[in-house]
Structure formats: structure tokens, C-alpha cells
PDB file of C-alpha atoms in Angstrom:
ATOM      1  CA  MET A 170     100.458 141.573 100.322  1.00  0.00           C
ATOM      2  CA  THR A 171      98.744 142.824  97.224  1.00  0.00           C
ATOM      3  CA  ASP A 172      98.827 139.542  95.373  1.00  0.00           C
ATOM      4  CA  LEU A 173      98.096 136.372  97.352  1.00  0.00           C
ATOM      5  CA  GLN A 174      99.659 134.286  94.595  1.00  0.00           C
ATOM      6  CA  VAL A 175     103.196 136.005  94.992  1.00  0.00           C
ATOM      7  CA  PRO A 176     104.182 135.914  98.479  1.00  0.00           C
ATOM      8  CA  THR A 177     107.136 137.938  99.656  1.00  0.00           C
ATOM      9  CA  ILE A 178     110.101 136.428 101.382  1.00  0.00           C
ATOM     10  CA  ALA A 179     109.274 138.316 104.423  1.00  0.00           C
ATOM     11  CA  CYS A 180     105.809 136.644 104.557  1.00  0.00           C
ATOM     12  CA  VAL A 181     107.405 133.328 104.158  1.00  0.00           C
ATOM     13  CA  THR A 182     109.882 133.679 106.760  1.00  0.00           C
ATOM     14  CA  GLY A 183     107.565 135.155 109.309  1.00  0.00           C
ATOM     15  CA  GLN A 184     108.906 138.720 109.104  1.00  0.00           C
ATOM     16  CA  SER A 185     105.798 140.251 107.714  1.00  0.00           C
ATOM     17  CA  ASP A 186     101.954 139.759 108.574  1.00  0.00           C
ATOM     18  CA  THR A 187     100.465 141.508 105.587  1.00  0.00           C
ATOM     19  CA  HIS A 188      99.068 138.242 104.209  1.00  0.00           C
ATOM     20  CA  LEU A 189      96.941 137.532 107.192  1.00  0.00           C
ATOM     21  CA  THR A 190      93.354 137.976 108.346  1.00  0.00           C
ATOM     22  CA  LYS A 191      92.176 137.738 111.963  1.00  0.00           C
ATOM     23  CA  ILE A 192      89.558 135.240 112.576  1.00  0.00           C
ATOM     24  CA  GLN A 193      88.349 133.819 116.015  1.00  0.00           C
ATOM     25  CA  SER A 194      91.264 135.705 117.787  1.00  0.00           C
ATOM     26  CA  HIS A 195      93.795 134.059 115.484  1.00  0.00           C
ATOM     27  CA  ARG A 196      95.522 135.117 112.413  1.00  0.00           C
ATOM     28  CA  LEU A 197      95.260 133.054 109.278  1.00  0.00           C
ATOM     29  CA  HIS A 198      96.301 133.528 105.551  1.00  0.00           C
ATOM     30  CA  SER A 199      93.570 135.529 103.875  1.00  0.00           C
ATOM     31  CA  ALA A 200      93.056 132.957 101.239  1.00  0.00           C
ATOM     32  CA  ILE A 201      92.325 130.070 103.530  1.00  0.00           C
ATOM     33  CA  THR A 202      89.688 131.492 105.819  1.00  0.00           C
ATOM     34  CA  ALA A 203      86.660 130.336 103.748  1.00  0.00           C
ATOM     35  CA  ASP A 204      88.060 126.754 103.587  1.00  0.00           C
ATOM     36  CA  PHE A 205      88.874 126.778 107.395  1.00  0.00           C
ATOM     37  CA  ILE A 206      85.340 127.903 108.476  1.00  0.00           C
ATOM     38  CA  ALA A 207      83.948 125.234 106.083  1.00  0.00           C
ATOM     39  CA  LEU A 208      85.990 122.497 107.881  1.00  0.00           C
ATOM     40  CA  GLN A 209      85.200 123.911 111.112  1.00  0.00           C
ATOM     41  CA  ASN A 210      81.369 123.773 110.456  1.00  0.00           C
ATOM     42  CA  ALA A 211      81.640 120.227 109.170  1.00  0.00           C
ATOM     43  CA  ALA A 212      83.576 119.187 112.288  1.00  0.00           C
ATOM     44  CA  LYS A 213      80.634 120.794 114.335  1.00  0.00           C
ATOM     45  CA  GLN A 214      77.970 118.826 112.434  1.00  0.00           C
ATOM     46  CA  ALA A 215      79.984 115.568 113.345  1.00  0.00           C
ATOM     47  CA  GLY A 216      79.961 116.562 117.002  1.00  0.00           C
ATOM     48  CA  PHE A 217      83.377 118.143 117.271  1.00  0.00           C
ATOM     49  CA  ASP A 218      84.530 121.650 118.353  1.00  0.00           C
ATOM     50  CA  LEU A 219      87.357 122.177 116.150  1.00  0.00           C
ATOM     51  CA  THR A 220      89.521 124.763 117.836  1.00  0.00           C
ATOM     52  CA  ILE A 221      92.746 126.531 116.958  1.00  0.00           C
ATOM     53  CA  ALA A 222      95.523 126.013 119.476  1.00  0.00           C
ATOM     54  CA  SER A 223      98.272 127.899 117.431  1.00  0.00           C
ATOM     55  CA  SER A 224      98.125 129.597 114.051  1.00  0.00           C
ATOM     56  CA  PHE A 225     100.521 132.341 112.730  1.00  0.00           C
ATOM     57  CA  ARG A 226     103.754 132.613 114.726  1.00  0.00           C
ATOM     58  CA  ASP A 227     106.176 135.246 113.507  1.00  0.00           C
ATOM     59  CA  PHE A 228     109.973 134.902 113.337  1.00  0.00           C
ATOM     60  CA  GLU A 229     110.612 136.695 116.618  1.00  0.00           C
ATOM     61  CA  ARG A 230     108.109 134.288 118.553  1.00  0.00           C
ATOM     62  CA  GLN A 231     109.710 131.368 116.912  1.00  0.00           C
ATOM     63  CA  ALA A 232     113.253 132.577 117.865  1.00  0.00           C
ATOM     64  CA  LEU A 233     112.385 133.021 121.273  1.00  0.00           C
ATOM     65  CA  ILE A 234     111.160 129.344 121.531  1.00  0.00           C
ATOM     66  CA  TRP A 235     114.342 128.268 119.833  1.00  0.00           C
ATOM     67  CA  ASN A 236     116.879 130.309 122.023  1.00  0.00           C
ATOM     68  CA  ASN A 237     114.940 129.079 125.185  1.00  0.00           C
ATOM     69  CA  LYS A 238     115.280 125.591 124.138  1.00  0.00           C
ATOM     70  CA  PHE A 239     118.944 125.938 123.113  1.00  0.00           C
ATOM     71  CA  SER A 240     119.946 127.554 126.402  1.00  0.00           C
ATOM     72  CA  GLY A 241     118.023 125.037 128.461  1.00  0.00           C
ATOM     73  CA  GLN A 242     115.414 127.298 129.660  1.00  0.00           C
ATOM     74  CA  ARG A 243     112.744 125.225 128.152  1.00  0.00           C
ATOM     75  CA  PRO A 244     112.665 121.440 127.717  1.00  0.00           C
ATOM     76  CA  VAL A 245     113.466 119.604 124.472  1.00  0.00           C
ATOM     77  CA  TYR A 246     111.647 116.349 123.990  1.00  0.00           C
ATOM     78  CA  ASN A 247     112.484 113.291 121.846  1.00  0.00           C
ATOM     79  CA  SER A 248     110.145 111.001 119.930  1.00  0.00           C
ATOM     80  CA  GLN A 249     109.295 109.102 123.109  1.00  0.00           C
ATOM     81  CA  GLN A 250     108.415 112.320 124.893  1.00  0.00           C
ATOM     82  CA  LYS A 251     111.322 112.241 127.183  1.00  0.00           C
ATOM     83  CA  VAL A 252     113.339 115.225 128.049  1.00  0.00           C
ATOM     84  CA  VAL A 253     116.693 115.275 126.187  1.00  0.00           C
ATOM     85  CA  ASP A 254     119.708 116.326 128.132  1.00  0.00           C
ATOM     86  CA  LEU A 255     121.376 118.835 125.974  1.00  0.00           C
ATOM     87  CA  THR A 256     124.466 119.451 128.296  1.00  0.00           C
ATOM     88  CA  ASN A 257     126.702 116.852 126.639  1.00  0.00           C
ATOM     89  CA  LEU A 258     125.599 117.565 122.969  1.00  0.00           C
ATOM     90  CA  ASN A 259     127.471 119.777 120.576  1.00  0.00           C
ATOM     91  CA  ASP A 260     125.708 122.724 118.772  1.00  0.00           C
ATOM     92  CA  ILE A 261     124.612 120.823 115.672  1.00  0.00           C
ATOM     93  CA  ASP A 262     123.251 117.950 117.762  1.00  0.00           C
ATOM     94  CA  LYS A 263     121.363 120.411 119.986  1.00  0.00           C
ATOM     95  CA  CYS A 264     119.788 121.979 116.823  1.00  0.00           C
ATOM     96  CA  ILE A 265     118.740 118.631 115.451  1.00  0.00           C
ATOM     97  CA  ALA A 266     117.184 117.575 118.895  1.00  0.00           C
ATOM     98  CA  ILE A 267     115.175 120.798 118.853  1.00  0.00           C
ATOM     99  CA  MET A 268     114.108 120.457 115.332  1.00  0.00           C
ATOM    100  CA  ARG A 269     112.263 117.344 116.002  1.00  0.00           C
ATOM    101  CA  TYR A 270     109.390 119.344 117.525  1.00  0.00           C
ATOM    102  CA  SER A 271     110.383 122.944 116.933  1.00  0.00           C
ATOM    103  CA  ALA A 272     111.041 124.536 113.544  1.00  0.00           C
ATOM    104  CA  LEU A 273     114.046 126.450 112.763  1.00  0.00           C
ATOM    105  CA  PRO A 274     113.163 130.183 112.961  1.00  0.00           C
ATOM    106  CA  GLY A 275     112.549 131.368 109.259  1.00  0.00           C
ATOM    107  CA  ALA A 276     111.350 127.867 108.255  1.00  0.00           C
ATOM    108  CA  SER A 277     108.282 127.254 110.374  1.00  0.00           C
ATOM    109  CA  ARG A 278     105.267 126.491 108.454  1.00  0.00           C
ATOM    110  CA  HIS A 279     103.398 128.536 111.079  1.00  0.00           C
ATOM    111  CA  HIS A 280     104.921 131.675 109.421  1.00  0.00           C
ATOM    112  CA  PHE A 281     102.720 130.987 106.443  1.00  0.00           C
ATOM    113  CA  GLY A 282      99.497 131.434 108.127  1.00  0.00           C
ATOM    114  CA  THR A 283      98.450 128.403 106.329  1.00  0.00           C
ATOM    115  CA  ASP A 284      99.172 125.893 109.027  1.00  0.00           C
ATOM    116  CA  LEU A 285      97.251 125.380 112.330  1.00  0.00           C
ATOM    117  CA  ASP A 286      97.472 123.165 115.371  1.00  0.00           C
ATOM    118  CA  VAL A 287      93.966 122.206 116.237  1.00  0.00           C
ATOM    119  CA  TYR A 288      92.032 120.113 118.800  1.00  0.00           C
ATOM    120  CA  ASP A 289      88.530 119.136 119.848  1.00  0.00           C
ATOM    121  CA  LYS A 290      87.515 121.544 122.583  1.00  0.00           C
ATOM    122  CA  ALA A 291      84.308 119.471 123.225  1.00  0.00           C
ATOM    123  CA  SER A 292      86.176 116.299 124.329  1.00  0.00           C
ATOM    124  CA  VAL A 293      87.797 117.925 127.372  1.00  0.00           C
ATOM    125  CA  SER A 294      87.036 120.030 130.466  1.00  0.00           C
ATOM    126  CA  ASP A 295      87.472 123.825 130.359  1.00  0.00           C
ATOM    127  CA  ASP A 296      90.579 123.577 132.660  1.00  0.00           C
ATOM    128  CA  TYR A 297      92.149 120.760 130.471  1.00  0.00           C
ATOM    129  CA  GLN A 298      95.884 121.618 130.090  1.00  0.00           C
ATOM    130  CA  LEU A 299      96.418 121.031 126.337  1.00  0.00           C
ATOM    131  CA  GLN A 300      99.785 119.440 125.602  1.00  0.00           C
ATOM    132  CA  LEU A 301      99.658 118.753 121.789  1.00  0.00           C
ATOM    133  CA  SER A 302     101.482 115.392 122.332  1.00  0.00           C
ATOM    134  CA  PRO A 303     100.935 112.201 120.406  1.00  0.00           C
ATOM    135  CA  HIS A 304      99.221 110.331 123.256  1.00  0.00           C
ATOM    136  CA  GLU A 305      96.319 112.970 123.032  1.00  0.00           C
ATOM    137  CA  TYR A 306      95.556 112.110 119.365  1.00  0.00           C
ATOM    138  CA  GLU A 307      96.336 108.323 119.500  1.00  0.00           C
ATOM    139  CA  LYS A 308      94.022 105.485 120.484  1.00  0.00           C
ATOM    140  CA  ASN A 309      92.414 106.114 123.961  1.00  0.00           C
ATOM    141  CA  GLY A 310      93.461 109.755 123.844  1.00  0.00           C
ATOM    142  CA  PRO A 311      90.880 112.573 124.371  1.00  0.00           C
ATOM    143  CA  PHE A 312      91.233 113.602 120.828  1.00  0.00           C
ATOM    144  CA  SER A 313      91.637 110.165 119.020  1.00  0.00           C
ATOM    145  CA  ALA A 314      88.030 110.314 117.497  1.00  0.00           C
ATOM    146  CA  PHE A 315      88.653 113.779 116.371  1.00  0.00           C
ATOM    147  CA  SER A 316      91.982 112.789 114.888  1.00  0.00           C
ATOM    148  CA  GLU A 317      90.454 110.047 113.064  1.00  0.00           C
ATOM    149  CA  TRP A 318      87.695 112.236 111.651  1.00  0.00           C
ATOM    150  CA  LEU A 319      90.352 114.747 110.460  1.00  0.00           C
ATOM    151  CA  GLY A 320      92.097 111.875 108.702  1.00  0.00           C
ATOM    152  CA  ILE A 321      89.004 111.201 106.657  1.00  0.00           C
ATOM    153  CA  HIS A 322      87.666 114.585 105.854  1.00  0.00           C
ATOM    154  CA  LEU A 323      90.627 117.181 105.791  1.00  0.00           C
ATOM    155  CA  GLU A 324      91.398 116.854 102.036  1.00  0.00           C
ATOM    156  CA  LYS A 325      87.741 117.504 101.227  1.00  0.00           C
ATOM    157  CA  PHE A 326      88.170 121.073 102.614  1.00  0.00           C
ATOM    158  CA  GLY A 327      91.673 121.684 100.975  1.00  0.00           C
ATOM    159  CA  PHE A 328      93.832 120.708 104.044  1.00  0.00           C
ATOM    160  CA  TYR A 329      96.105 117.836 105.009  1.00  0.00           C
ATOM    161  CA  ARG A 330      98.672 116.798 107.597  1.00  0.00           C
ATOM    162  CA  PRO A 331     102.258 117.625 106.423  1.00  0.00           C
ATOM    163  CA  TYR A 332     103.608 115.487 109.551  1.00  0.00           C
ATOM    164  CA  ARG A 333     101.378 112.627 109.662  1.00  0.00           C
ATOM    165  CA  GLU A 334     104.248 110.163 109.640  1.00  0.00           C
ATOM    166  CA  ASP A 335     107.784 109.843 110.752  1.00  0.00           C
ATOM    167  CA  LEU A 336     110.127 110.728 107.820  1.00  0.00           C
ATOM    168  CA  ASN A 337     113.267 111.059 110.169  1.00  0.00           C
ATOM    169  CA  GLY A 338     112.642 114.861 110.142  1.00  0.00           C
ATOM    170  CA  VAL A 339     109.965 116.521 112.200  1.00  0.00           C
ATOM    171  CA  ALA A 340     108.305 114.098 114.449  1.00  0.00           C
ATOM    172  CA  PRO A 341     104.602 113.169 113.596  1.00  0.00           C
ATOM    173  CA  GLU A 342     102.191 115.869 114.620  1.00  0.00           C
ATOM    174  CA  LEU A 343      98.690 114.797 114.157  1.00  0.00           C
ATOM    175  CA  TRP A 344      97.441 118.131 115.480  1.00  0.00           C
ATOM    176  CA  HIS A 345      99.089 120.145 112.742  1.00  0.00           C
ATOM    177  CA  ILE A 346      97.021 120.759 109.620  1.00  0.00           C
ATOM    178  CA  SER A 347      98.059 122.659 106.507  1.00  0.00           C
ATOM    179  CA  HIS A 348      96.066 124.235 103.698  1.00  0.00           C
ATOM    180  CA  ILE A 349      97.333 122.400 100.583  1.00  0.00           C
ATOM    181  CA  LYS A 350      97.252 125.060  97.840  1.00  0.00           C
ATOM    182  CA  GLN A 351      98.314 128.058  99.837  1.00  0.00           C
ATOM    183  CA  SER A 352     101.122 126.330 101.740  1.00  0.00           C
ATOM    184  CA  GLN A 353     102.529 125.015  98.572  1.00  0.00           C
ATOM    185  CA  LEU A 354     102.594 128.462  97.037  1.00  0.00           C
ATOM    186  CA  LEU A 355     104.642 129.823 100.055  1.00  0.00           C
ATOM    187  CA  SER A 356     106.812 126.745 100.581  1.00  0.00           C
ATOM    188  CA  ILE A 357     108.292 126.899  97.116  1.00  0.00           C
ATOM    189  CA  GLN A 358     109.443 130.523  97.885  1.00  0.00           C
ATOM    190  CA  LEU A 359     111.337 129.244 100.967  1.00  0.00           C
ATOM    191  CA  THR A 360     114.505 128.316  99.183  1.00  0.00           C
ATOM    192  CA  GLU A 361     117.653 127.432 101.059  1.00  0.00           C
ATOM    193  CA  SER A 362     119.302 130.743 100.095  1.00  0.00           C
ATOM    194  CA  ALA A 363     116.389 132.760 101.153  1.00  0.00           C
ATOM    195  CA  LEU A 364     116.537 130.941 104.743  1.00  0.00           C
ATOM    196  CA  ARG A 365     120.206 131.431 104.913  1.00  0.00           C
ATOM    197  CA  LYS A 366     120.002 135.203 104.577  1.00  0.00           C
ATOM    198  CA  CYS A 367     117.108 135.172 107.041  1.00  0.00           C
ATOM    199  CA  ILE A 368     119.283 133.170 109.760  1.00  0.00           C
ATOM    200  CA  GLU A 369     122.528 135.307 108.968  1.00  0.00           C
ATOM    201  CA  ASN A 370     120.537 138.464 109.980  1.00  0.00           C
ATOM    202  CA  SER A 371     119.239 136.844 113.176  1.00  0.00           C
ATOM    203  CA  GLU A 372     120.403 136.458 116.823  1.00  0.00           C
ATOM    204  CA  LEU A 373     119.772 132.762 117.016  1.00  0.00           C
ATOM    205  CA  LEU A 374     121.700 130.622 119.361  1.00  0.00           C
ATOM    206  CA  GLY A 375     123.668 128.058 117.549  1.00  0.00           C
ATOM    207  CA  LYS A 376     123.653 130.013 114.474  1.00  0.00           C
ATOM    208  CA  SER A 377     127.155 129.082 113.311  1.00  0.00           C
ATOM    209  CA  ALA A 378     126.352 125.419 113.449  1.00  0.00           C
ATOM    210  CA  VAL A 379     122.872 125.917 111.672  1.00  0.00           C
ATOM    211  CA  LEU A 380     124.557 127.821 108.785  1.00  0.00           C
ATOM    212  CA  ALA A 381     127.389 125.208 108.598  1.00  0.00           C
ATOM    213  CA  HIS A 382     125.081 122.354 108.166  1.00  0.00           C
ATOM    214  CA  LEU A 383     122.070 124.184 106.603  1.00  0.00           C
ATOM    215  CA  PRO A 384     121.852 122.157 103.424  1.00  0.00           C
ATOM    216  CA  SER A 385     121.329 118.923 105.395  1.00  0.00           C
ATOM    217  CA  LEU A 386     119.109 120.598 107.872  1.00  0.00           C
ATOM    218  CA  TYR A 387     117.036 122.175 105.049  1.00  0.00           C
ATOM    219  CA  LYS A 388     116.555 118.788 103.254  1.00  0.00           C
ATOM    220  CA  ARG A 389     115.777 116.768 106.511  1.00  0.00           C
ATOM    221  CA  PHE A 390     113.533 119.264 108.405  1.00  0.00           C
ATOM    222  CA  VAL A 391     112.069 121.821 105.848  1.00  0.00           C
ATOM    223  CA  THR A 392     111.357 120.105 102.627  1.00  0.00           C
ATOM    224  CA  ASN A 393     110.860 116.637 104.016  1.00  0.00           C
ATOM    225  CA  VAL A 394     107.237 116.510 104.607  1.00  0.00           C
ATOM    226  CA  SER A 395     104.374 114.074 103.817  1.00  0.00           C
ATOM    227  CA  PRO A 396     102.667 114.864 100.544  1.00  0.00           C
ATOM    228  CA  PRO A 397      98.871 115.826 100.280  1.00  0.00           C
TER     229      PRO A 397
END
């Protein structure tokens, strides 16, 4: 991407990686690396080992996650962390259940390269099985102190939590941080019409239901995020 201020639709929907730079075995948006390193260094000074669990995820990877969940090969969880029985749900209700924790391919903020799932590696053993679930970041969880520190310091380094509260869209994800400026520049390019074209050209399971209900899904799960 020659101009970081004018992202292409392919970059926004996870179909291009030209806007990314590799750092610490992960790929991030080129314009956020300095801010991320500053945040990571500040966390280290505070006694935390801020580690990336997930960064850029392309369309194909997100589509694989989606299709595995839609077909029942991978569990779908509700807000109480209970497995949802999809067998008696129609296609649109399956989609809604999945979207509480997994974004619609083409609409994942992880496509931007500006959004990261992070944890404190220093607070758990090397063989700890990271779950990225609410109980890990809430009171008495292994990352509760780290989570509290993030809540106080993120914005100083240009980041925030887009899913810090339940807005009846994506469930709260205290591990998910986003670069304020660059994510906003990309998110405004992710229009409903651009997303529709992306999905129409895909092999997503439940595609007909998604396209039929896209206006409401887009409003509830794509643009419905907490403000910085």
C-alpha cells in the first residue's frame, strides 16, 4: 500500500497484506508498530510481558474459522461460555450465535492489522493453555492485573478496547486492543456495500442468510463498537 492513509478495500477485508510489517513473528499495520512497541515497553516497566496472541488474520483464515463453526466442527460459545447447540437453529440464528465471538469474514477487525489480542505472558507458566476467555481477565483471573493496567494506560499509546462492554453485538473481549487512529481510517472504508461484494464472491457457509440480513448484521456486529 503506497499510501497508508488511503487503504484499499482488499486491505480492509483481509484479501491483501501489503499494509503490514512483520514484528515479533506477527504482522501488524506498518503505521502502528512504533506505538505498539512503546506500549509493550511501558508494560514491561510495569512488570508485565505484553505478548501478542493474535494479530493480522486474512480473509481465508477467518472463513475457515467461520465455516468450521457453522458446520459444527468447532464449538460456538455464548456469553456464559457455554457451548451453543446449533442443530436446531436456522441459518441466520447460527450466524448470530457465531458472531458473538467470531467476526464475519471480510468484517473482522483483525484484517486491518491494527487490532491485536494480547495477554501477560509473565503471569502464567510456559505450558499454560491460553483461552482468551473473560474469566482470565476478570477479578482473580491470571491476567486481571494486566487487564486493569491496560484499561488505565492504553489510550496514552494510541490504543483502546473496541469490545470493552456488551452492546448486544460482539461479546466483551478485554484481550482485544485496537489502534485508534489507524483502525478508524480502515473501518470507514468497510462499507456495507463493500462487505456485500466480498461475501458474494466467497464460499462461506450460510452465505444466503448473511446476505439477506446483512444490513442488520452490519449495524449490530460491525459498526456497533465502543468509542475510544
